[in-house]
Coordinates of C-alpha atoms and ligand atoms in Angstrom, one line a residue:
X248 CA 31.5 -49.7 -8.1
X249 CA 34.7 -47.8 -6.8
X250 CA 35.1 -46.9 -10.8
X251 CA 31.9 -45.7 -11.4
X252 CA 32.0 -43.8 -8.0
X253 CA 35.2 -41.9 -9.4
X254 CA 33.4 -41.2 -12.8
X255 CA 30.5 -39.1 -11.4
X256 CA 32.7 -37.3 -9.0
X257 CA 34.8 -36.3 -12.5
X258 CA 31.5 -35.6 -14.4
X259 CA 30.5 -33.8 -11.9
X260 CA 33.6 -31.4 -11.2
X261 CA 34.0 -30.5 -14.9
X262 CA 30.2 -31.1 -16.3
X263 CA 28.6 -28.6 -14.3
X264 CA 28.2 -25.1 -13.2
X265 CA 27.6 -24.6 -9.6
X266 CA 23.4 -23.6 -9.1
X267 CA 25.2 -22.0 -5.8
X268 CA 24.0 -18.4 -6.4
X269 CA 20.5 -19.1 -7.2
X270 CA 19.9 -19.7 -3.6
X271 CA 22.7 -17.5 -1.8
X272 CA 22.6 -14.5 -3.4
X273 CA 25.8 -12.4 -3.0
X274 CA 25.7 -10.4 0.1
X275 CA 24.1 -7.2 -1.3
X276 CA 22.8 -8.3 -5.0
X277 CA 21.2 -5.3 -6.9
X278 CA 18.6 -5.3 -9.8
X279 CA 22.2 -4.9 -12.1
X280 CA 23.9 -8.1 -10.7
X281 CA 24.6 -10.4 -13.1
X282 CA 24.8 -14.1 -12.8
X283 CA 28.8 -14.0 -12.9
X284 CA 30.8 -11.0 -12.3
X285 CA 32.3 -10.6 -15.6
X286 CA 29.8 -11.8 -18.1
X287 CA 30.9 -12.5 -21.3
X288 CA 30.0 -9.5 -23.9
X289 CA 26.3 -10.2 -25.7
X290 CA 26.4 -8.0 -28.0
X291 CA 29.7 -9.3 -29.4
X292 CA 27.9 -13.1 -28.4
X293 CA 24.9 -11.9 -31.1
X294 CA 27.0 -10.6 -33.7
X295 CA 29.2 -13.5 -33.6
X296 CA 26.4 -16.3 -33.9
X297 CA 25.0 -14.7 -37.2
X298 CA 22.5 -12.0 -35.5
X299 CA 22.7 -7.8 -35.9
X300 CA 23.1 -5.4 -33.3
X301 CA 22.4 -1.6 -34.5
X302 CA 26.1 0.0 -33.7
X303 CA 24.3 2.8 -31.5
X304 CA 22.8 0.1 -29.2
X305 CA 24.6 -0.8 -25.9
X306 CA 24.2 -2.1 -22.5
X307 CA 23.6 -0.1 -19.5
X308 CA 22.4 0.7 -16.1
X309 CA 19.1 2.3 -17.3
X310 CA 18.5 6.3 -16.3
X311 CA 15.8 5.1 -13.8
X312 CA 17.9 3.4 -11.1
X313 CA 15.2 0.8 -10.5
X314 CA 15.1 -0.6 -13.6
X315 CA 18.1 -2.5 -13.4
X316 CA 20.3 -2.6 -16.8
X317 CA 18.9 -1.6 -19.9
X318 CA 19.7 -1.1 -23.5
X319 CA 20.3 2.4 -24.5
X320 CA 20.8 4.3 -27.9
X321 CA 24.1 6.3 -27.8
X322 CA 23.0 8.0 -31.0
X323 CA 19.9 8.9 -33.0
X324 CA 17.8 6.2 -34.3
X325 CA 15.7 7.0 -37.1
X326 CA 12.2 5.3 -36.7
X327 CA 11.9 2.3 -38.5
X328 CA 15.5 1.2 -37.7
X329 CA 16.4 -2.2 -37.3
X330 CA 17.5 -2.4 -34.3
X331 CA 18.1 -6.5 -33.5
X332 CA 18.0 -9.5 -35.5
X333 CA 18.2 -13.0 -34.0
X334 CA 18.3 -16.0 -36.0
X335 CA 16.7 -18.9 -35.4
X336 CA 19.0 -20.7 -33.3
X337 CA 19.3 -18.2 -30.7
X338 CA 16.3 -18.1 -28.8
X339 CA 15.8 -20.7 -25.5
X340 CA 13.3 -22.6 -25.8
X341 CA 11.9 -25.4 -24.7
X342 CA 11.7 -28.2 -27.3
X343 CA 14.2 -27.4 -30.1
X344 CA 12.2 -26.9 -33.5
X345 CA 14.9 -29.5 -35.2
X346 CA 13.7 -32.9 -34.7
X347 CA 16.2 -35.8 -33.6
X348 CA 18.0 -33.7 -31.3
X349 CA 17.0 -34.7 -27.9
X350 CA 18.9 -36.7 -25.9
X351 CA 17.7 -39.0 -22.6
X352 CA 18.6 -35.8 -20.5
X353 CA 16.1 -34.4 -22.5
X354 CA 13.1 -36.7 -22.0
X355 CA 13.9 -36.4 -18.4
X356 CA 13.2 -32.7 -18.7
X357 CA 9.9 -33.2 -21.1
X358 CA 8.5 -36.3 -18.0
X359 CA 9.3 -33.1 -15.6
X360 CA 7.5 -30.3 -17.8
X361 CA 4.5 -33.0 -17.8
X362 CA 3.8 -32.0 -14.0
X363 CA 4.1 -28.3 -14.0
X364 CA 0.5 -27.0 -14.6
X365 CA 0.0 -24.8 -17.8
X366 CA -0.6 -21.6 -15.7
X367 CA 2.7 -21.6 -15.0
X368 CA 4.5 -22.4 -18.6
X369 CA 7.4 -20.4 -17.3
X370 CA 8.7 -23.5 -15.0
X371 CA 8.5 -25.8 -18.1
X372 CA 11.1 -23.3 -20.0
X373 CA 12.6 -22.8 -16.5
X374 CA 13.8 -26.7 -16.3
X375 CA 15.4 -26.1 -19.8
X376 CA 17.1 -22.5 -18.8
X377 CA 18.6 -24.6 -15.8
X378 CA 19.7 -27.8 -18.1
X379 CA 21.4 -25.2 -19.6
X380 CA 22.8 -23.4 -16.7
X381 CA 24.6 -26.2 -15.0
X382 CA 26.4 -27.4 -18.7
X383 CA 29.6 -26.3 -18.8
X384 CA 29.8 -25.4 -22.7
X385 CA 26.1 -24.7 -23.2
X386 CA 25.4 -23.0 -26.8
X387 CA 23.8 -20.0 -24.7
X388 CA 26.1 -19.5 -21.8
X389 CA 27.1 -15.7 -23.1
X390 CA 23.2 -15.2 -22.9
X391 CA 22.8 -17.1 -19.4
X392 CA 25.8 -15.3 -17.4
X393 CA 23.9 -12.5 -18.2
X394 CA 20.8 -13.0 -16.6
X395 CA 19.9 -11.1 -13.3
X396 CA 21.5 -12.9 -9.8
X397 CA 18.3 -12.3 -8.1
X398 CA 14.8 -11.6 -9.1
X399 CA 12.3 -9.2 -6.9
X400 CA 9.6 -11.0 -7.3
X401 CA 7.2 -11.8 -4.4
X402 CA 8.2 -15.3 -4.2
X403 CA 11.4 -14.3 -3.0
X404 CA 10.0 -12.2 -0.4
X405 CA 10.7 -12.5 3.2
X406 CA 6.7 -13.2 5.3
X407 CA 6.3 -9.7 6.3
X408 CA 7.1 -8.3 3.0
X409 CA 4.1 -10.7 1.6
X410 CA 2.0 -10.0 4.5
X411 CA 2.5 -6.5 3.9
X412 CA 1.5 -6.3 0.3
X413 CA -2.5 -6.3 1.9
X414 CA -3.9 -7.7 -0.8
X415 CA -5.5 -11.1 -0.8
X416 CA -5.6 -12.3 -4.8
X417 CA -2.1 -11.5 -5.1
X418 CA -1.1 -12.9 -1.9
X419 CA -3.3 -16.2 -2.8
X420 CA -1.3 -16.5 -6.1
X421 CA 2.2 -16.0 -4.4
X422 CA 1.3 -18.7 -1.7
X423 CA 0.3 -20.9 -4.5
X424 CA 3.3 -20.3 -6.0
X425 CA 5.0 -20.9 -3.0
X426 CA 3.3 -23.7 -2.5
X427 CA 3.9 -25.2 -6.5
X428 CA 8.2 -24.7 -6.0
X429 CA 8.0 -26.6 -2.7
X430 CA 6.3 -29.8 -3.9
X431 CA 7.9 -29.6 -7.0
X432 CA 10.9 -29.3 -5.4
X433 CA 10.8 -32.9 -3.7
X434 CA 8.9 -34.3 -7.3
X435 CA 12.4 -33.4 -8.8
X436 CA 14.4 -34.7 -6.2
X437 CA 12.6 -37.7 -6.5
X438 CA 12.5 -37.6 -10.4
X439 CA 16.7 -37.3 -10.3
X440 CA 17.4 -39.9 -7.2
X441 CA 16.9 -42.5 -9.6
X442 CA 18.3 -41.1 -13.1
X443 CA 22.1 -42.4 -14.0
X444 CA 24.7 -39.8 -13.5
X445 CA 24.8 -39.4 -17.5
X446 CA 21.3 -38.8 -18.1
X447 CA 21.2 -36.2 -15.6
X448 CA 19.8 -33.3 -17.1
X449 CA 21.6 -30.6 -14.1
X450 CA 25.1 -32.4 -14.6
X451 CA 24.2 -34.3 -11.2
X452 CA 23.2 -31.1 -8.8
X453 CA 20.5 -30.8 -6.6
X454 CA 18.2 -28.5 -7.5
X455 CA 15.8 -27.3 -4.8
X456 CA 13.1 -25.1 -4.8
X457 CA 15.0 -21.9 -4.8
X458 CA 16.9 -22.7 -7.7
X459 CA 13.5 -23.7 -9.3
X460 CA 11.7 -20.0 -8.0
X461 CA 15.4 -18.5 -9.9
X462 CA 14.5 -20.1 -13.1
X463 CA 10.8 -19.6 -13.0
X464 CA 11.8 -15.9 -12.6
X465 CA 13.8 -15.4 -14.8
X466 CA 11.7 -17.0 -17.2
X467 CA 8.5 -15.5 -16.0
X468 CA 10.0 -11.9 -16.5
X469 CA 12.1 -12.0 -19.3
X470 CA 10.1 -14.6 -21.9
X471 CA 8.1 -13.2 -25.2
X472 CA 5.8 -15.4 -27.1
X473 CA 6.6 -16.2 -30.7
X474 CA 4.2 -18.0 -32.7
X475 CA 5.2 -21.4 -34.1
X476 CA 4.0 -23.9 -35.6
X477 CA 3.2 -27.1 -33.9
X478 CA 5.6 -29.9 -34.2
X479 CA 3.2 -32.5 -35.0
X480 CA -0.2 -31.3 -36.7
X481 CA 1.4 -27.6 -38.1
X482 CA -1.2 -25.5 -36.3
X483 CA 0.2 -22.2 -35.2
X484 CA 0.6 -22.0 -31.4
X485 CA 2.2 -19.0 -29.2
X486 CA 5.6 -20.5 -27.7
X487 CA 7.1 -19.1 -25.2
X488 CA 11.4 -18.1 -25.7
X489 CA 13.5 -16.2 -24.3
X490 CA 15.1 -13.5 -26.5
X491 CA 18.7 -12.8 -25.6
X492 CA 20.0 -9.3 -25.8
X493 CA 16.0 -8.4 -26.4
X494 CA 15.0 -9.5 -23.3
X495 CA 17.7 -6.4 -21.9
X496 CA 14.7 -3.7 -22.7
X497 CA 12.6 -2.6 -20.0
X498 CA 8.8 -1.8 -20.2
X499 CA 7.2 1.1 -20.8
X500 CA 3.7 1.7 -22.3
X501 CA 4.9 4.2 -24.6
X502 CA 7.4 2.2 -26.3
X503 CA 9.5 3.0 -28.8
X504 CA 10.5 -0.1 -30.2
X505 CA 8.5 -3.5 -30.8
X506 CA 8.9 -6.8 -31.9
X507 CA 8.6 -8.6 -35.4
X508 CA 8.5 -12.5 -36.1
X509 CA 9.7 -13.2 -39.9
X510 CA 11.0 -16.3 -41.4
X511 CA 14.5 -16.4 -43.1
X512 CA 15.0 -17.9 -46.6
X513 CA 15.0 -21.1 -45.3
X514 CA 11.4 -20.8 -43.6
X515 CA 12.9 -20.6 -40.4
X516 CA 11.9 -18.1 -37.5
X517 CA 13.7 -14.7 -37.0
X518 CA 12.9 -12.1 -34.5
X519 CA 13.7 -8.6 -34.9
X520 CA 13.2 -5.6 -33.0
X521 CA 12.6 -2.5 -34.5
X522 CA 12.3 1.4 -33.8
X523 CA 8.9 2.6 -34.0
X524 CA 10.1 6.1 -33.0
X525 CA 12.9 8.5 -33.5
X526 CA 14.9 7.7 -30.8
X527 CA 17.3 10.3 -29.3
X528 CA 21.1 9.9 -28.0
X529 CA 20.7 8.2 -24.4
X530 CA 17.2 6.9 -24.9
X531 CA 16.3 3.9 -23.3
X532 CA 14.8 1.4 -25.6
X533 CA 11.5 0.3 -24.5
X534 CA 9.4 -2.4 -25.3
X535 CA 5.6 -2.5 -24.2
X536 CA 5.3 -6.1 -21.6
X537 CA 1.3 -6.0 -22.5
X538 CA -1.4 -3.9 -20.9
X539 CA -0.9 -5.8 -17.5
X540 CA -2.2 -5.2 -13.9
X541 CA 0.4 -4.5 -11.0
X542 CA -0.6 -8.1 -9.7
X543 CA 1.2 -9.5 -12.6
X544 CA 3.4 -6.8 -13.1
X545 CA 4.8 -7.8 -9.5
X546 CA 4.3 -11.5 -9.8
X547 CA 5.9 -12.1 -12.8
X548 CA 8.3 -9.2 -13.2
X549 CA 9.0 -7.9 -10.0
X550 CA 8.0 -4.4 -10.3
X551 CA 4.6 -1.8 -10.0
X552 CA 4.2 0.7 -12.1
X553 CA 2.9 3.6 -10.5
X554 CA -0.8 5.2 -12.3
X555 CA -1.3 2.3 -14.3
X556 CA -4.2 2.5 -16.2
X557 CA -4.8 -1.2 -16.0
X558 CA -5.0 -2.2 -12.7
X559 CA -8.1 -2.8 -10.2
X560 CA -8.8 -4.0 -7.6
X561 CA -10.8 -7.3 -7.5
X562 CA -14.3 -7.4 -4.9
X563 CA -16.1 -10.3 -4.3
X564 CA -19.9 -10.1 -5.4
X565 CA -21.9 -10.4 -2.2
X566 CA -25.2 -9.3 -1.0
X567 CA -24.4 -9.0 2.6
X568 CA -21.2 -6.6 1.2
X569 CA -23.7 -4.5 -1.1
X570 CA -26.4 -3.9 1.6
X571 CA -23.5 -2.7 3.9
X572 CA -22.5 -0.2 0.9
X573 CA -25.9 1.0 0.5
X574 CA -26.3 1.4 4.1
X575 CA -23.4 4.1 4.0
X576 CA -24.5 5.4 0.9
X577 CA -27.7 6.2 2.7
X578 CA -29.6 4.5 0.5
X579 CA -32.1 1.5 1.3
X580 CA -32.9 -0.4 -0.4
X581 CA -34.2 -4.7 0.4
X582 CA -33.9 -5.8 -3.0
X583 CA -30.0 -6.7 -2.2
X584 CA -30.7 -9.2 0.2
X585 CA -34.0 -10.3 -1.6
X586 CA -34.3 -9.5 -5.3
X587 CA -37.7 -9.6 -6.9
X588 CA -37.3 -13.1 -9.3
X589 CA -37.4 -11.0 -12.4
X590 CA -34.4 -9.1 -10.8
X591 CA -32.7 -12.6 -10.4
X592 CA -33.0 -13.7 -13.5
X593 CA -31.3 -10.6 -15.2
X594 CA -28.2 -11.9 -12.0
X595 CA -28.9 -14.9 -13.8
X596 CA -27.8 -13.6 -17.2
X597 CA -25.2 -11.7 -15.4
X598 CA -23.6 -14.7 -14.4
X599 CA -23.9 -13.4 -10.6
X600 CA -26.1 -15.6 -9.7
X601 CA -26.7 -19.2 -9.6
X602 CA -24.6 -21.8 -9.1
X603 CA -22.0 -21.0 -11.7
X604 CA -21.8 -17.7 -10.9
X605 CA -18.3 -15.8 -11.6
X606 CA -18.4 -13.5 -8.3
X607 CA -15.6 -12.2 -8.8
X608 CA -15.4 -8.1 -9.9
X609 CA -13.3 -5.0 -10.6
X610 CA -13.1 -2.2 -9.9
X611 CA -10.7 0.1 -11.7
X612 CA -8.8 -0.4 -14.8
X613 CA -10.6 1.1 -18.3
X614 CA -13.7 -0.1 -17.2
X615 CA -13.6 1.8 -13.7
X616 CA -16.6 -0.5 -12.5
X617 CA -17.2 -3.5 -13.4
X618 CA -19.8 -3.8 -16.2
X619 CA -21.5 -6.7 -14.1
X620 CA -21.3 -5.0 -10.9
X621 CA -22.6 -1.7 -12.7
X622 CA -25.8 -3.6 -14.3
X623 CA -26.6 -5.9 -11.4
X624 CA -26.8 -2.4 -8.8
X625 CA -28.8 -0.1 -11.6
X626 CA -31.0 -3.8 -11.7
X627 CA -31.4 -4.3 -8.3
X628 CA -32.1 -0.5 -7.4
X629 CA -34.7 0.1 -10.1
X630 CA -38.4 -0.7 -9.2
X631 CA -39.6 -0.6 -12.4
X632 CA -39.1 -4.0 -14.5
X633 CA -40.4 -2.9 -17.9
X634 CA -37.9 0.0 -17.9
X635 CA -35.2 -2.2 -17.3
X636 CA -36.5 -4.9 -20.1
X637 CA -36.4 -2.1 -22.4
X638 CA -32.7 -2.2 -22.3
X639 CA -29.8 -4.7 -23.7
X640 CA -27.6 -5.7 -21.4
X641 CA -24.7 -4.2 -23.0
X642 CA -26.1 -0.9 -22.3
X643 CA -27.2 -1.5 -18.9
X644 CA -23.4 -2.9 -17.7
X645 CA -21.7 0.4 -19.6
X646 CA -20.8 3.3 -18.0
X647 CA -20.8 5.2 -20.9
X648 CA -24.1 4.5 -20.8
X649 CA -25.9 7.3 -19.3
X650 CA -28.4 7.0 -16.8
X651 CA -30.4 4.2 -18.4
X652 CA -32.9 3.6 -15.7
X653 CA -33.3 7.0 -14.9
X654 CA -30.8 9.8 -13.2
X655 CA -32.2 8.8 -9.1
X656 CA -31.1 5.3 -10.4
X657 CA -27.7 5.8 -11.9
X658 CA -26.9 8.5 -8.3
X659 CA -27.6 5.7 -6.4
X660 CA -25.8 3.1 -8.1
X661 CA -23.1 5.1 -8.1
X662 CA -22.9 6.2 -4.7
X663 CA -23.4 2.5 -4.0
X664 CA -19.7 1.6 -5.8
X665 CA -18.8 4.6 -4.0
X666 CA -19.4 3.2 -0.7
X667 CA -18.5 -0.4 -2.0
X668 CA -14.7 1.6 -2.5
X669 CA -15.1 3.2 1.2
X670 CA -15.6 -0.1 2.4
X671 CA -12.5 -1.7 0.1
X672 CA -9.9 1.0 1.6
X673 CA -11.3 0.4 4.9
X674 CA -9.9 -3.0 4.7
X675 CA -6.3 -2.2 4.2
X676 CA -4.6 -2.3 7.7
X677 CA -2.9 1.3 6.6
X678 CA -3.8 4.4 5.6
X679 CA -2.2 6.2 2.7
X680 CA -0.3 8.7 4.7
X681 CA 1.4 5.8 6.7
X682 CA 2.7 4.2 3.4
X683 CA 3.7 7.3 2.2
X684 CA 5.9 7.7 5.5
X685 CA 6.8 4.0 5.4
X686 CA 7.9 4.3 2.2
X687 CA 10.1 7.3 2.8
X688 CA 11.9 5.3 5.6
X689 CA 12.2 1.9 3.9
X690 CA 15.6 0.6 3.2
X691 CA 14.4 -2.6 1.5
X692 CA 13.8 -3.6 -2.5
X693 CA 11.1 -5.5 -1.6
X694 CA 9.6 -3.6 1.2
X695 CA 9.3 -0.7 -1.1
X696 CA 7.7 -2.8 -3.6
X697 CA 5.0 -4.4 -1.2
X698 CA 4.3 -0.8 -0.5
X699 CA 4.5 0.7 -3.5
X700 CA 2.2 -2.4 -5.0
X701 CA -0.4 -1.8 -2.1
X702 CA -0.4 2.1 -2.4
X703 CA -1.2 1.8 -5.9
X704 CA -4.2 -0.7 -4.9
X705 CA -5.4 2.1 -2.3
X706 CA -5.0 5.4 -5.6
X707 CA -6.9 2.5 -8.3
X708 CA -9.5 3.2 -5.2
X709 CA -9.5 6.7 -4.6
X710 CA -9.1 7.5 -8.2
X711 CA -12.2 5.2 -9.2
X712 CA -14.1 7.5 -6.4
X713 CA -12.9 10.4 -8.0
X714 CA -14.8 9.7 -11.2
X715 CA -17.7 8.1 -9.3
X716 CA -18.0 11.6 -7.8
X717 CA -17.6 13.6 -10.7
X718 CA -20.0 11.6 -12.6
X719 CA -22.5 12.0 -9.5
X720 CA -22.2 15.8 -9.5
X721 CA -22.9 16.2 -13.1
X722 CA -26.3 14.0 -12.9
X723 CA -27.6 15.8 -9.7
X724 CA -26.9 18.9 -11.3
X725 CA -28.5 17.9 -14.5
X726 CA -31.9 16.6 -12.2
X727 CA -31.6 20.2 -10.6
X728 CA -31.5 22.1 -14.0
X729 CA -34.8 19.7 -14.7
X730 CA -36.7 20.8 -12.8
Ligands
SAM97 C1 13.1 -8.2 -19.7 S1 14.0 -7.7 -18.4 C2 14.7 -6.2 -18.9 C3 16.2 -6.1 -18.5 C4 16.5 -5.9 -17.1 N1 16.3 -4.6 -16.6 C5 17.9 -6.4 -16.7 O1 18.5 -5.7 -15.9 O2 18.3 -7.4 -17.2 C6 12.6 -7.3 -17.3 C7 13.0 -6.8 -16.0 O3 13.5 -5.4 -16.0 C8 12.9 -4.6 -15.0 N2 12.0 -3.7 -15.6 C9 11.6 -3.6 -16.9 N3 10.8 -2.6 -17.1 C10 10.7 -2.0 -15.9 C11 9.9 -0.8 -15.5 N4 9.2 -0.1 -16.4 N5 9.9 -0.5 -14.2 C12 10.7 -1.2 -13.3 N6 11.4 -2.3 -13.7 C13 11.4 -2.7 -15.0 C14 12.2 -5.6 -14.1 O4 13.2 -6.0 -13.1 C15 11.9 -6.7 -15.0 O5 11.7 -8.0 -14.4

């Protein structure tokens, strides 16, 4: 017993790397701290395992001070460059594509993946990431020193900071997040109480739910999805990796580099990134995330991206809510509270009502309203069914769409998401010009972020009323020049 004591304190002095820093941060970590102090050199860690690194590529803080480090040209790039090539063997992932290589440790790992729900995949490669952390000698340790200290994503937050994002979908997914790390937290401790010291897949340290939330982050804003094919029937499937050295470009919309999936002469996967653009001396190279909302932005990555074009806010569909608009649009009308049945069944088709409704709807992104929301008011303030049947539904939930019932139709449903958008800002406990200030003063990360991420709720608002307004105008004035 004494012996065997003796042998786990040994395995676990030398077999391990401290999880320490995933939940006590240095004193004042920045977006640029790095798991280690001195990480070794990735580029050098790239080239050496058999991948390419164009010689004008390096690491650096990026130009914008909030986006952490970065990978920046210090050269021209002609477009069409490569830019990066990875083998196969260097992206994480979480089942290795070579058969026969797992090992008990392993199958722990896969029992563990089993109870992490698929919404959030980037736990599952999150439990491999921190096998890998804690090994002394793991294959990717170049990569993993490299990875952020701390992650700004709303998980992390303190209670006021979440409170003050004002936002209840995003503040329902970070509680069920929350929520997730915490029980999985004990599942894992109770997973590992009864595992032998040499199939321990962290080298024998407890991992807790911060450590957990680290690795979820990390995975959650640094992963791509590759395609691969599946291990036992060959059907292509996306799998998520981590990309190492790739994963060191930031986001931006207007990219100028992307990525390509190949297979090398031996059928095996290669990723490589290459220049889409010209790309000037002291460029930051950018890869495009996906066209993502600010929720997930924040949730996932830990930043908001001021005037993005995809993000909304969500509503709930609800009569009450919708007679209350119409009230302060000034216009009444009863059919909200009780549609004519012909009315309902068009709801019906809408999927907004019955008992599988979907209720929930946008407002903002490319769509500005919510085709649903857009057909159900233009439904439920016309009075005349047979020019309604007259039109596809397509038509009637498009904006593009014209006036299809009729300009006094299309003016009131508009000033009825108008309104419906009054009411929305109305429920944020701060006005615009307060954030603003508050944002000025604010001396924390994540304090700016939860008001940066609800002042960009607030301008997807008043930016949707903006081109409710304009569109308004124009249709009264056309009904004016008609006489
Ligand atoms: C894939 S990593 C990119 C490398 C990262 N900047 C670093 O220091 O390691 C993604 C992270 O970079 C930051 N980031 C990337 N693009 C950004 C952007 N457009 N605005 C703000 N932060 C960004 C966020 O912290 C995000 O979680």
């Amino acid at each position: 017993m004494a012996a065997s004591k003796i042998a786990v304190a040994t395995l676990s002095l030398t077999h391990f790397r401290p999880f320490s820093s995933a939940s006590m941060p240095s004193l004042s970590p920045s977006f640029s701290s790095r798991l280690v102090p001195h990480p070794p050199d990735l580029i050098k860690w790239v080239r050496r395992e058999g991948g390419f690194v164009h010689h004008a590529l390096n690491i650096a803080p990026s130009p914008d001070a909030h986006t952490g480090l970065g990978l920046l040209a210090s050269d021209h790039i002609p477009k069409g460059s490569e830019l990066i090539i990875l083998p196969h063997n260097l992206p994480l992932r979480f089942e290795s594509p070579e058969a026969g290589d797992s090992d008990e440790a392993d199958s722990v790992l896969i029992n563990l993946a089993r109870q992490v729900p698929e919404e959030l995949w980037s736990m599952k490669l999150g439990l491999k990431l921190l096998k890998e952390r804690a090994k002394v000698g793991s294959f990717w340790w170049a990569y993993i020193g490299n990875l952020p200290e701390v992650f700004t994503v709303p998980i992390f937050f303190s209670g006021d900071d979440i409170k003050n994002l004002q936002y209840a979908p995003l503040l329902y997914q970070v509680n069920k997040r929350c929520r997730f790390l915490l029980d999985f937290e004990k599942e894992v401790k109770r997973t590992l109480d009864s595992i032998k010291p040499e199939n321990h897949p962290f080298g024998g340290q407890t991992v807790d739910a911060s450590s957990l939330g680290w690795a979820m982050a990390a995975v959650s804003s640094r992963a791509f999805r590759l395609y691969s094919k599946n291990l036992t029937d060959g059907t292509p499937t996306s799998v998520p990796m981590m990309l190492p050295l790739i994963d060191m470009c930031n986001h931006s919309f207007n990219s100028n580099a992307r990525i390509i999936q190949e297979q090398d002469a031996s059928m095996k996967l290669k990723v490589k990134v290459v220049a889409e653009t010209e790309i000037e001396g002291n460029a930051p190279l950018t890869l495009n995330y996906g066209c993502l909302d600010n929720d997930l932005f924040l949730l996932d990555y830990g930043f908001v991206l001021p005037s993005n074009q995809y993000d909304y806010i969500e509503l709930k569909y609800d009569e009450a809510l919708l007679e209350a608009a119409s009230i302060v649009a000034g216009i009444s009308s009863e059919n909200f509270s009780s549609p004519a049945p012909w009315q309902k069944f068009i709801l019906t088709k809408l999927n907004l009502h019955g008992e599988a409704a979907l209720l929930k709807v946008s407002i903002g992104g490319s769509e500005v309203v919510d085709g649903r929301l857009l057909a159900a008011l233009r439904v439920l303030l016309s009075v005349d069914e047979e020019m309604v049947q007259k039109h596809d539904l397509s038509v009637l939930k498009s904006l593009s769409a014209e006036a299809p019932l009729g300009i006094a139709n299309e003016v009131a449903a508009l000033r009825t998401v108008i309104a419906l958008c009054v009411i929305a800002l109305g429920h944020f406990p701060t006005k615009i010009m307060e954030d603003e200030t508050l944002l000025k003063k604010c001396e924390s990360e994540t304090s700016k972020l939860a008001i940066q991420f609800r002042l960009q709720k607030k301008s997807v608002i008043i930016d949707a009323m903006s081109n409710l307004t304009r569109r308004v105008k124009l249709l009264s004035s056309k009904a004016v020049s008609q006489g």
